PDB file of C-alpha atoms in Angstrom:
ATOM      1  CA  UNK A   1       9.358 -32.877 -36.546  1.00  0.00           C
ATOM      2  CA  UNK A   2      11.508 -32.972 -33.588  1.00  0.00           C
ATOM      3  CA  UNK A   3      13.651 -29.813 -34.878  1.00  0.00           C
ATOM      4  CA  UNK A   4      10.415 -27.776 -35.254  1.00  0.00           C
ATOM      5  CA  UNK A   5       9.506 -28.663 -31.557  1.00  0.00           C
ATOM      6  CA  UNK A   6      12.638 -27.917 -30.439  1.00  0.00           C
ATOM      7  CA  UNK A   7      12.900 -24.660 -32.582  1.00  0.00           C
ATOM      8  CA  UNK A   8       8.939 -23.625 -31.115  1.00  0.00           C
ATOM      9  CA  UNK A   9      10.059 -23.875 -27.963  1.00  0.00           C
ATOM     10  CA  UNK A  10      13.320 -22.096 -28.445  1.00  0.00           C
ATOM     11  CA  UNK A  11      11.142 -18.873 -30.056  1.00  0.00           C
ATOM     12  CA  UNK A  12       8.918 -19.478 -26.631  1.00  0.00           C
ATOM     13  CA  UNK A  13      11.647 -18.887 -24.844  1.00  0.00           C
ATOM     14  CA  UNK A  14      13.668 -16.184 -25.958  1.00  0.00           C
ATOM     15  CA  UNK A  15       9.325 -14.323 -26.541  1.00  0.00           C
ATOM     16  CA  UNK A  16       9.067 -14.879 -22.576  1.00  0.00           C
ATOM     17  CA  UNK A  17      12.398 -13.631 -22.061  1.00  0.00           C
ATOM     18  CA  UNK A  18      12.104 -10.607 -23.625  1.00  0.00           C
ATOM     19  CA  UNK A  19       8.643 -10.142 -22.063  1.00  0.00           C
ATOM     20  CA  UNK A  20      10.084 -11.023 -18.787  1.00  0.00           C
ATOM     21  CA  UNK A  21      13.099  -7.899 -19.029  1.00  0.00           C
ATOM     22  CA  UNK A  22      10.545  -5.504 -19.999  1.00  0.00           C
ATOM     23  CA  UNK A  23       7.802  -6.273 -17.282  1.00  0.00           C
ATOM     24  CA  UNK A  24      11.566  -6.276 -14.726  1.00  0.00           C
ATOM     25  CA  UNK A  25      12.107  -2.551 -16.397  1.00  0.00           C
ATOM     26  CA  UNK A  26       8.715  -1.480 -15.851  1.00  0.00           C
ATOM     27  CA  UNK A  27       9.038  -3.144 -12.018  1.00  0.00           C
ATOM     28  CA  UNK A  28      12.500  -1.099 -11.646  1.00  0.00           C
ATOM     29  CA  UNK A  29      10.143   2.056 -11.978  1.00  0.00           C
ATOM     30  CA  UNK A  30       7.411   1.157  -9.491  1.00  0.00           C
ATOM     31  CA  UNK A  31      10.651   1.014  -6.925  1.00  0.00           C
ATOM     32  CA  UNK A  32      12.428   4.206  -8.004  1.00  0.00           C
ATOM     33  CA  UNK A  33       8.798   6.267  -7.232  1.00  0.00           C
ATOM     34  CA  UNK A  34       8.926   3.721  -3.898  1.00  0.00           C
ATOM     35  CA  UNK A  35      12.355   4.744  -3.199  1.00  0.00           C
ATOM     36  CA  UNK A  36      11.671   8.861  -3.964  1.00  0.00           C
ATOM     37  CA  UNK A  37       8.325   8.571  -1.727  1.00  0.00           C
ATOM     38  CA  UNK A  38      10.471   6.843   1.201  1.00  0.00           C
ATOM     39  CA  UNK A  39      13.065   9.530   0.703  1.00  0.00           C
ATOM     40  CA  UNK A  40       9.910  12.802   1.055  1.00  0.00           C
ATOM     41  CA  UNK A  41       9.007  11.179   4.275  1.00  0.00           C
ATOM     42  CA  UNK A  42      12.161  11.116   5.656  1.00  0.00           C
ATOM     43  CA  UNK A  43      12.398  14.644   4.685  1.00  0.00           C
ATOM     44  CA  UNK A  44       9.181  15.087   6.229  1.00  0.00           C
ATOM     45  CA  UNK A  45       7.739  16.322   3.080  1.00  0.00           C
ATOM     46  CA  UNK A  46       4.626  13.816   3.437  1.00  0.00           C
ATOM     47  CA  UNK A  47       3.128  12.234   6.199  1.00  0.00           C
ATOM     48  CA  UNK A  48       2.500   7.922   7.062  1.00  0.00           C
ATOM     49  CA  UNK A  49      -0.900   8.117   5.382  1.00  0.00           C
ATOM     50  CA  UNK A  50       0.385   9.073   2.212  1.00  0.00           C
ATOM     51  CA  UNK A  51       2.872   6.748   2.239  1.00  0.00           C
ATOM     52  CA  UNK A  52       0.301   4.087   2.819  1.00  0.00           C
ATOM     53  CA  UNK A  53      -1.595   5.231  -0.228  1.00  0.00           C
ATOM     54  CA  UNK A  54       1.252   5.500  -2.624  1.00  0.00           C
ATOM     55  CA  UNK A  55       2.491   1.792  -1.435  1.00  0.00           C
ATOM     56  CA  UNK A  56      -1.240   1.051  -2.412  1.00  0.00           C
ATOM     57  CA  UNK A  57      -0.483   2.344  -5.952  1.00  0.00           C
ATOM     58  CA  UNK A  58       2.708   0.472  -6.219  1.00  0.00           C
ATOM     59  CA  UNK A  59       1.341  -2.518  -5.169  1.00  0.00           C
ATOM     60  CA  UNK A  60      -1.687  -2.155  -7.893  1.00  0.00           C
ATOM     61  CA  UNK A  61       1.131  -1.338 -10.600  1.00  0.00           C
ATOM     62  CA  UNK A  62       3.380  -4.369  -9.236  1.00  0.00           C
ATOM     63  CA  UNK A  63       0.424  -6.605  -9.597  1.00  0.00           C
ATOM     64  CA  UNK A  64      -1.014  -5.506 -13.060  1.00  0.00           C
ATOM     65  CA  UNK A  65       2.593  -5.848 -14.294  1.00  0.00           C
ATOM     66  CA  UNK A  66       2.927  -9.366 -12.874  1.00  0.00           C
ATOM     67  CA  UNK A  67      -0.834 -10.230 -13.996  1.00  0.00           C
ATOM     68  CA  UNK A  68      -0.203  -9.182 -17.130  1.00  0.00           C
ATOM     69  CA  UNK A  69       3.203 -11.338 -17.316  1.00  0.00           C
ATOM     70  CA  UNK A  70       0.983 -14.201 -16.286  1.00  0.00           C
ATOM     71  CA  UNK A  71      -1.621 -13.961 -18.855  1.00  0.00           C
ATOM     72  CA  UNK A  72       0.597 -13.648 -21.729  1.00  0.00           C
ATOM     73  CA  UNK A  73       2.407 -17.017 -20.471  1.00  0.00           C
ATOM     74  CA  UNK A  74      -1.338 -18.739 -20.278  1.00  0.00           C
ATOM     75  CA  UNK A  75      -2.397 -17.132 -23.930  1.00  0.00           C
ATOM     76  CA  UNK A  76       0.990 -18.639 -25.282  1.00  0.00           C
ATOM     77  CA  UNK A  77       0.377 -22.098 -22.931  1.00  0.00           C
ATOM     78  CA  UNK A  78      -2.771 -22.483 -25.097  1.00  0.00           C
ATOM     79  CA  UNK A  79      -1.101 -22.209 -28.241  1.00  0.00           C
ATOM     80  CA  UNK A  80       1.624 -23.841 -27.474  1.00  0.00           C
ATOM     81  CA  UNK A  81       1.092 -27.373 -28.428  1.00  0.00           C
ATOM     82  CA  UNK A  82       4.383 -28.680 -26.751  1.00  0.00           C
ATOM     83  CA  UNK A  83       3.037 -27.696 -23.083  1.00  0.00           C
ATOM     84  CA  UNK A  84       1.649 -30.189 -21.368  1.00  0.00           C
ATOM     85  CA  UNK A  85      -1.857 -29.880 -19.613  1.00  0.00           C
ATOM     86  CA  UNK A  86       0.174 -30.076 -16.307  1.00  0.00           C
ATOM     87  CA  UNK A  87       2.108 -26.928 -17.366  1.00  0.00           C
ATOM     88  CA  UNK A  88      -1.125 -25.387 -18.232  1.00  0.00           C
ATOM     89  CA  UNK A  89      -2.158 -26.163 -15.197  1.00  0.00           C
ATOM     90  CA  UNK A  90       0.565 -25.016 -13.376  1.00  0.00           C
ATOM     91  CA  UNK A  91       0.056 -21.289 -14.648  1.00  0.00           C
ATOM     92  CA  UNK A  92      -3.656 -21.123 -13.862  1.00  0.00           C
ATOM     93  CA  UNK A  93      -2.642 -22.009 -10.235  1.00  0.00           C
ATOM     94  CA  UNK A  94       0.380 -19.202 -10.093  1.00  0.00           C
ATOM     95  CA  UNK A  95      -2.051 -16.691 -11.232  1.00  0.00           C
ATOM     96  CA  UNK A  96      -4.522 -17.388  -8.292  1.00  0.00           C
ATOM     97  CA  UNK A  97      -1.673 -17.501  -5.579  1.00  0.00           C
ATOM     98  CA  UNK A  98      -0.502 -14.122  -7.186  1.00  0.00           C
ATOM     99  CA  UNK A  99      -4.452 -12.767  -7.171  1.00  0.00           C
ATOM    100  CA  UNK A 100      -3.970 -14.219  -3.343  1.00  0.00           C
ATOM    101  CA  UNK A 101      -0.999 -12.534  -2.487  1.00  0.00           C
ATOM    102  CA  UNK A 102      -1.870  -8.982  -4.075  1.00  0.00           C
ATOM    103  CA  UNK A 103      -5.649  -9.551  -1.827  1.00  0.00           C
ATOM    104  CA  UNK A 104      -3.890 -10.140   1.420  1.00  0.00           C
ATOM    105  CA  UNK A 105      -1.221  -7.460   0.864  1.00  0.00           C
ATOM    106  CA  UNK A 106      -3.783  -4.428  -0.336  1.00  0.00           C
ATOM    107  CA  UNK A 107      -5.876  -5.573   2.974  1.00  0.00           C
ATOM    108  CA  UNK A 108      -2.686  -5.157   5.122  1.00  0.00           C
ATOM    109  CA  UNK A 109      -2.360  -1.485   3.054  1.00  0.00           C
ATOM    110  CA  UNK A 110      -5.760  -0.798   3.701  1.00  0.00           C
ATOM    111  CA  UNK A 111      -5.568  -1.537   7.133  1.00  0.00           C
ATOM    112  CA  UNK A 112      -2.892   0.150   8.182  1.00  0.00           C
ATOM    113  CA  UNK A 113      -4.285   3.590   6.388  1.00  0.00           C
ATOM    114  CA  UNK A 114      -7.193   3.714   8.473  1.00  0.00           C
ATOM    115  CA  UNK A 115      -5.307   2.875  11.527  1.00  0.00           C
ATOM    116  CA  UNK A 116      -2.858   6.081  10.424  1.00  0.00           C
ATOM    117  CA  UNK A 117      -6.026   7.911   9.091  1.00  0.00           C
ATOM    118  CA  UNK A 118      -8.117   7.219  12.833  1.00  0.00           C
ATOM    119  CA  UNK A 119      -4.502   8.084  14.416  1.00  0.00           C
ATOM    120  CA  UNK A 120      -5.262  12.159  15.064  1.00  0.00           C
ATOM    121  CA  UNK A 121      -8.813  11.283  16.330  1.00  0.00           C
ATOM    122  CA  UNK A 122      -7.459   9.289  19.088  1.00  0.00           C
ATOM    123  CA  UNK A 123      -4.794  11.591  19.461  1.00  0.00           C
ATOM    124  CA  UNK A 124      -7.174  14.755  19.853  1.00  0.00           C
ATOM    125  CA  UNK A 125      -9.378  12.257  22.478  1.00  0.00           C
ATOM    126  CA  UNK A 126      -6.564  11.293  24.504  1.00  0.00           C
ATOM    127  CA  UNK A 127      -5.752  14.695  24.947  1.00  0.00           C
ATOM    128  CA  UNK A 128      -8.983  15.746  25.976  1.00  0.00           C
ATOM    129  CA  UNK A 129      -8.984  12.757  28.573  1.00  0.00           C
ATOM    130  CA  UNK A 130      -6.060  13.738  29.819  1.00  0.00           C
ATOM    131  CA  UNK A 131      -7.567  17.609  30.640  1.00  0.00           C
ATOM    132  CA  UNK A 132     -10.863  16.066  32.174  1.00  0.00           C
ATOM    133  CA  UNK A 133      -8.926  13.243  34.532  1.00  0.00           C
ATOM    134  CA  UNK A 134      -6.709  16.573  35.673  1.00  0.00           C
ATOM    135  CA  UNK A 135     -10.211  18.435  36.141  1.00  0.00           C
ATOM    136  CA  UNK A 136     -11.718  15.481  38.329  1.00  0.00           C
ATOM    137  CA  UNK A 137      -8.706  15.094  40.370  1.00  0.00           C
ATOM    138  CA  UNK A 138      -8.659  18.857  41.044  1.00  0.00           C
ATOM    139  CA  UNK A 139     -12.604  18.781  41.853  1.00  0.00           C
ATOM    140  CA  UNK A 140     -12.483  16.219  43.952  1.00  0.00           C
ATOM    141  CA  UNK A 141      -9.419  17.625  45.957  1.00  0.00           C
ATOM    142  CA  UNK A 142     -11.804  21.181  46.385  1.00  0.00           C
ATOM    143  CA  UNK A 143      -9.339  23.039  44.374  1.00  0.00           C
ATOM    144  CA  UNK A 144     -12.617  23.908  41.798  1.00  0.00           C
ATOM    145  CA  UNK A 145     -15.736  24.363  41.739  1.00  0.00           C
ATOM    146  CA  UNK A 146     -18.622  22.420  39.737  1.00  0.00           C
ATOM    147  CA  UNK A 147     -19.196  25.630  37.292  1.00  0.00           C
ATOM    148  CA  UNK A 148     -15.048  25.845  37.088  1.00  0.00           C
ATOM    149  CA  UNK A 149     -14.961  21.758  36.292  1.00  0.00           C
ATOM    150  CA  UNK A 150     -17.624  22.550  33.265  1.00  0.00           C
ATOM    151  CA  UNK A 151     -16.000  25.807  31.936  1.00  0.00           C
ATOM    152  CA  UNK A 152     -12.934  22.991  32.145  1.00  0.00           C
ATOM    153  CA  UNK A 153     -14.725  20.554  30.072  1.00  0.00           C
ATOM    154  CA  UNK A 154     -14.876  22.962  27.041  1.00  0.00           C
ATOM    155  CA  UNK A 155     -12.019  24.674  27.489  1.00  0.00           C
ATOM    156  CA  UNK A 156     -10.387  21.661  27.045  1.00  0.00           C
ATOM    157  CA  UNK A 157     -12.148  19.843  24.474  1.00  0.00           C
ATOM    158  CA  UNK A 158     -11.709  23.429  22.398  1.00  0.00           C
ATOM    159  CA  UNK A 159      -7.884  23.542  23.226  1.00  0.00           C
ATOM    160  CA  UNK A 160      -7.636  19.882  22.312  1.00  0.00           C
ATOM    161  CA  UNK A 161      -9.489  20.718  18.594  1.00  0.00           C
ATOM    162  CA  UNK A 162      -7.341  23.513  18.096  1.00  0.00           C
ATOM    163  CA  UNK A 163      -3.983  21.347  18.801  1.00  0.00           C
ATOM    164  CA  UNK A 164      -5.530  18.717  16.253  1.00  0.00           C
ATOM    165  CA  UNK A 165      -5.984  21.386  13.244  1.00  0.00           C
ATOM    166  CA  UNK A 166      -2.251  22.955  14.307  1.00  0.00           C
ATOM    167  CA  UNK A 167      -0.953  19.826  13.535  1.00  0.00           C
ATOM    168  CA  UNK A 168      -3.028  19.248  10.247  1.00  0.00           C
ATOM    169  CA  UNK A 169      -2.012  22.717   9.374  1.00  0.00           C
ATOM    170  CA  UNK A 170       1.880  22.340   9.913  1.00  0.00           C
ATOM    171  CA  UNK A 171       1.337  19.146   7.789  1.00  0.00           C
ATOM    172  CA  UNK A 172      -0.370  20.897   5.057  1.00  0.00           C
ATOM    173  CA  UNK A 173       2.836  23.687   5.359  1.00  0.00           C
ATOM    174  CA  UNK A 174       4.961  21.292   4.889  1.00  0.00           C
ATOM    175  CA  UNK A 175       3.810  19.555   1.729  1.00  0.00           C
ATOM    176  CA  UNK A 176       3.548  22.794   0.319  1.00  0.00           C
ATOM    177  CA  UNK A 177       7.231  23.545   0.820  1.00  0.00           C
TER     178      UNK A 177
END
C-alpha cells in the first residue's frame, strides 16, 4: 500500500513537471513577442499606446497559461487521494491571488492606455492655450485689436488641429515603414 502511494505521487510529480516545462516554453514565447515589441518602439516603429495594448495581450496569454497550470493541479488535487484537504485548499486560494494579480495588473494596463490614448488631446489643448494666453497678453498691451484677438482664436485652434493630425500622420508613416 505504501509503495503504491509513494509510486502515485511519484507519477504526480514527474505529470506536473512536465506540465510545468511546457506552460515555461509557452511563457518563453509571450516574452520573445514582449522583447520584439520593446525593440519596434525603440526603433520608433510603434508608438506607447500600442505598446500598452500588446502588454495587455501578453498579460492575457501569461495569465491563461498560468490559469490553465492551476486548474490542471486542482483537477489532479481531486483525484489525487494522497492530497490532503489543506493542499486542496491551498490551490483554490493560489488561483484567486493569481485571478487578483492578473485584475490589478490589466487595470494598471488599462489605465495607462487611456492616459497615452487622452495624451494628444491635451497636447492639441495646451497648444491652443498657449496661442490664446499670447493673444490676451498682446490685447491687453494694445498691440491688437478685438476682431484681430478673434481671427486669433481660430487661427490658432486650426493651427493647433493641424499640428495634432501631422503628428498622427508621421505616426501612421512610420508604422508603415
Amino acid at each position: 500500500q505504501a509503495l503504491l502511494l509513494q509510486r502515485a505521487q511519484q507519477e504526480r510529480q514527474l505529470r506536473e513537471s512536465r506540465l510545468q516545462a511546457e506552460r515555461d516554453m509557452r511563457l518563453q514565447e509571450v516574452e520573445l513577442a514582449r522583447i520584439a515589441v520593446d525593440e519596434a518602439q525603440a526603433l520608433g516603429l510603434i508608438q506607447r499606446e500600442q505598446v500598452l495594448q500588446a502588454e495587455m495581450e501578453f498579460e492575457r496569454r501569461r495569465f491563461a497559461i498560468a490559469m490553465e497550470g492551476m486548474q490542471q493541479r486542482q483537477a489532479a488535487a481531486a483525484l489525487d487521494p494522497s492530497m490532503s484537504p489543506v493542499e486542496r485548499e491551498k490551490i483554490l486560494r493560489e488561483i484567486e491571488q493569481l485571478e487578483q494579480q492578473h485584475a490589478l495588473r490589466m487595470a494598471k494596463l488599462g489605465s495607462d492606455a487611456n492616459v497615452e490614448a487622452s495624451r494628444n488631446v491635451t497636447t492639441t489643448l495646451g497648444e491652443i492655450q498657449t496661442s490664446w494666453a499670447s493673444l490676451l497678453q498682446r490685447m491687453a498691451a494694445g498691440q491688437i485689436t478685438i476682431g484681430a484677438f478673434i481671427k486669433g482664436i481660430f487661427a490658432s485652434v486650426a493651427q493647433a488641429v493641424v499640428n495634432t493630425l501631422s503628428r498622427l500622420m508621421a505616426q501612421w508613416a512610420v508604422q508603415l515603414i
